[in-house]
mmCIF file of C-alpha atoms in Angstrom:
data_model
loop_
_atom_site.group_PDB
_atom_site.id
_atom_site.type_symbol
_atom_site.label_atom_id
_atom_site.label_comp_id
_atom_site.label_asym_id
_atom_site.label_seq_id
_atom_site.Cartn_x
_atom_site.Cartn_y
_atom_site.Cartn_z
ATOM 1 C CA UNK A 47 0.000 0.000 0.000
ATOM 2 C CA UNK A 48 1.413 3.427 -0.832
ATOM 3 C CA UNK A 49 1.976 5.929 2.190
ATOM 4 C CA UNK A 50 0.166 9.374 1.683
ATOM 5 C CA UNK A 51 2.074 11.952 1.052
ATOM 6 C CA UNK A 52 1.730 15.265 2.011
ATOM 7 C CA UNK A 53 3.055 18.762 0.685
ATOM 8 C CA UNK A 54 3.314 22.286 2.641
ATOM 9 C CA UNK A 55 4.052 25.262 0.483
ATOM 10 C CA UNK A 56 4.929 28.107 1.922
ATOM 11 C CA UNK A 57 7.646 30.632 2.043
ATOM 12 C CA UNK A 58 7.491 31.034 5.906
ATOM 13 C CA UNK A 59 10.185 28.100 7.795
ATOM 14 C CA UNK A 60 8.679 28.429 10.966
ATOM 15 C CA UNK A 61 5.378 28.023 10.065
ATOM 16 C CA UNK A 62 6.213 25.017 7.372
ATOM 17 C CA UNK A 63 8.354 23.398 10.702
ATOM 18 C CA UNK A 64 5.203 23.779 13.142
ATOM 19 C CA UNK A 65 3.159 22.543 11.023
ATOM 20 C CA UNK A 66 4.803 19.178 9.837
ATOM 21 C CA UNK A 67 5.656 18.895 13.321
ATOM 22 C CA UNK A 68 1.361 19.386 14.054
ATOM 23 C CA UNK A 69 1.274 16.748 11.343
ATOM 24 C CA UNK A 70 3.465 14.118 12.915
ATOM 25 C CA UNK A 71 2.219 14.463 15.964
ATOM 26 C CA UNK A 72 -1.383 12.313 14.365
ATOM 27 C CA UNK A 73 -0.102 10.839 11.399
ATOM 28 C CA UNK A 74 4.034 9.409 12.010
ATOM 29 C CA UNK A 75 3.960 7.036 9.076
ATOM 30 C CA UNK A 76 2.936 9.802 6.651
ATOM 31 C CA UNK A 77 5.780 11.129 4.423
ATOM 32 C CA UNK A 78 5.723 14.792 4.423
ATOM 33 C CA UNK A 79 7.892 17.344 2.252
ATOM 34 C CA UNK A 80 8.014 21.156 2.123
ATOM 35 C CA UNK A 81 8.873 23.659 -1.084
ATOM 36 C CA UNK A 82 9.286 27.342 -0.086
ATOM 37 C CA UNK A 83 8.286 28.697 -4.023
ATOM 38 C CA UNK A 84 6.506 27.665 -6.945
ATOM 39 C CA UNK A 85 9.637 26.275 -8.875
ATOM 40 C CA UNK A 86 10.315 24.264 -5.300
ATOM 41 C CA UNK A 87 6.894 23.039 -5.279
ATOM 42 C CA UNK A 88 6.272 22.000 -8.795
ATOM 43 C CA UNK A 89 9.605 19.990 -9.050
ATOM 44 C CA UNK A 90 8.331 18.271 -5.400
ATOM 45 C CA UNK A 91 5.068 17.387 -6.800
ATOM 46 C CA UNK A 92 6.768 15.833 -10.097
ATOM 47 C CA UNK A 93 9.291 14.048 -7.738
ATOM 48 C CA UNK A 94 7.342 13.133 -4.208
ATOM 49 C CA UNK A 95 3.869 12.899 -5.972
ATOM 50 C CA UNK A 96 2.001 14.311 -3.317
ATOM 51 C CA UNK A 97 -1.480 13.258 -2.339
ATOM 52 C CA UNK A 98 -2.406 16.541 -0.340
ATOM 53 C CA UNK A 99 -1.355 19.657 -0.809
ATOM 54 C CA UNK A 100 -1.473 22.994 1.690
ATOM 55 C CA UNK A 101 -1.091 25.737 -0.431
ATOM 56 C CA UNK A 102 -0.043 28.960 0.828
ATOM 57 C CA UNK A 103 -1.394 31.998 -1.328
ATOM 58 C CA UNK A 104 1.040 34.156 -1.331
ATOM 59 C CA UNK A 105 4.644 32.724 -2.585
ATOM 60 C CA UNK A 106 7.520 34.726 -4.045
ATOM 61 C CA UNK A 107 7.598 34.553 -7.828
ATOM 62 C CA UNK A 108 4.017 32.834 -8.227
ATOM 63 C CA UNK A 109 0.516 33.082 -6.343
ATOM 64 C CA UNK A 110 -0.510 29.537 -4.377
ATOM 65 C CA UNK A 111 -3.361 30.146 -6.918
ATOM 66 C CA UNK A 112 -1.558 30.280 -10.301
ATOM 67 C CA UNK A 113 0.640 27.302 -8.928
ATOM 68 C CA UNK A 114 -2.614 25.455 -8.000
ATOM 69 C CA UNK A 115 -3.760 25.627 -11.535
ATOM 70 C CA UNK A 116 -0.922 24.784 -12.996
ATOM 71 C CA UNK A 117 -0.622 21.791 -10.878
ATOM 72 C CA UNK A 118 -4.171 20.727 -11.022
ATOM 73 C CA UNK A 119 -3.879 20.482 -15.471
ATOM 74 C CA UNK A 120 -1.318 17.956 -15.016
ATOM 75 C CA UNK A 121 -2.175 16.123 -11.635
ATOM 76 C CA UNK A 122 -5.864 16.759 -11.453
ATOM 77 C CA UNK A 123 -5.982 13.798 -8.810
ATOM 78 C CA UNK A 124 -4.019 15.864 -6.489
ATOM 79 C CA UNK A 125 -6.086 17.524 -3.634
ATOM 80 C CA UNK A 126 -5.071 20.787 -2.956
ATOM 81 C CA UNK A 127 -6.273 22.748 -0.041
ATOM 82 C CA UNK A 128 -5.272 27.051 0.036
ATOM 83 C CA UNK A 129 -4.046 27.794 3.626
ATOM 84 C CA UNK A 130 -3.521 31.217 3.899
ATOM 85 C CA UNK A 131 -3.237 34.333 7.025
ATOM 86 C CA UNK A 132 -4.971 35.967 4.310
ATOM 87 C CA UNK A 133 -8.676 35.487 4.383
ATOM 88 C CA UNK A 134 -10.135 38.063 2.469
ATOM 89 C CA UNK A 135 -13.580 37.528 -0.025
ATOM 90 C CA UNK A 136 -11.366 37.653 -3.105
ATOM 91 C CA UNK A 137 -9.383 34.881 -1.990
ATOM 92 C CA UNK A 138 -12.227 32.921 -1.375
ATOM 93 C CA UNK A 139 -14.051 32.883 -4.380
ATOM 94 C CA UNK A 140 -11.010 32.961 -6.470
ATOM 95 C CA UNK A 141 -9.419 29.729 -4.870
ATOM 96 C CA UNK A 142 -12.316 27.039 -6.292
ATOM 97 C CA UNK A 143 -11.652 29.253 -9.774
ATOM 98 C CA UNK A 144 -7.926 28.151 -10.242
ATOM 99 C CA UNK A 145 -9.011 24.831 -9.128
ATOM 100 C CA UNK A 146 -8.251 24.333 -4.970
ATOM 101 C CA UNK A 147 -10.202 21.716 -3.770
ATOM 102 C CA UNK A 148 -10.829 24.503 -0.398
ATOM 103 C CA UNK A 149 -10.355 27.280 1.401
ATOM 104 C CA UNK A 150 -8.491 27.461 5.008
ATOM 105 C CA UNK A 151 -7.744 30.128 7.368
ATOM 106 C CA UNK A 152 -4.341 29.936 9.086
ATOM 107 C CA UNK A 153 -5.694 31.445 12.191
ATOM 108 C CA UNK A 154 -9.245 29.342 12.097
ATOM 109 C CA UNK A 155 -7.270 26.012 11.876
ATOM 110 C CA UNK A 156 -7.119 24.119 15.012
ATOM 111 C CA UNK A 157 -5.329 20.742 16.270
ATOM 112 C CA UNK A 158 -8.565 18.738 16.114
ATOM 113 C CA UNK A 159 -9.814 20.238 12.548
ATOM 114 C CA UNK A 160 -6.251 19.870 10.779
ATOM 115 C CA UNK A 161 -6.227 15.750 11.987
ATOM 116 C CA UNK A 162 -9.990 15.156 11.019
ATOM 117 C CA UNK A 163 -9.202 17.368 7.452
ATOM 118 C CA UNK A 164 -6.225 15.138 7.040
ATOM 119 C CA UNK A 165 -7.872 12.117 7.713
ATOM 120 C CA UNK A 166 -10.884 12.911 5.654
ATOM 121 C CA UNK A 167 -8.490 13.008 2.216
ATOM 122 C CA UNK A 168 -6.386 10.110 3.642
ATOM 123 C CA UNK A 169 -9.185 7.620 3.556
ATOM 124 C CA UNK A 170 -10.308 8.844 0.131
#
């Protein structure tokens, strides 16, 4: 059976680091990878082939949302899920538009919601 994988883009270290470690904490036989940009992130998901993806809008170079689309035409099986500190309308309506499976607030994610999300898409 293959073990799911998991990818965290985002351009912040501390916040990729506590959140893998959040990660590990539920789920220690999951493999788990990080990219910091969208060049990073597109050579991980050709590489690692990711299962889940948390998707951080704003990346230097390229939007989480451009990268999302451009992931989603060539791994359309891939679930992607926009994390972002910046929860604004725009955002929202735009992230389903370039193809993110949904929508998460940094600061509205707890402990308990992140394990039942991740277990949700690891069961698919």
């Amino acid at each position: 059976m293959k073990k799911f994988r998991i990818l965290i883009v985002d351009d912040f270290g501390g916040y990729r680091t506590l959140f893998k470690k959040t990660l590990r904490i539920s789920f220690p036989s999951i493999a788990i990878d990080e990219a910091t940009n969208g060049s990073e992130a597109l050579q991980k998901v050709e590489a690692f082939l990711p299962d889940l993806i948390f998707m951080d809008i704003r990346l230097p170079g390229e939007s989480g949302l451009t990268l999302t689309q451009k992931i989603k035409a060539t791994h359309p099986n891939i679930t992607i899920l926009i994390l972002t500190a910046y929860d604004i309308p725009e955002y929202r309506e735009a992230a389903p538009k370039y193809g993110a499976d949904r929508f998460l607030a940094k600061n509205s994610l707890n402990y308990m919601e992140l394990k039942k999300l991740v277990k949700s898409y690891q069961n698919i």
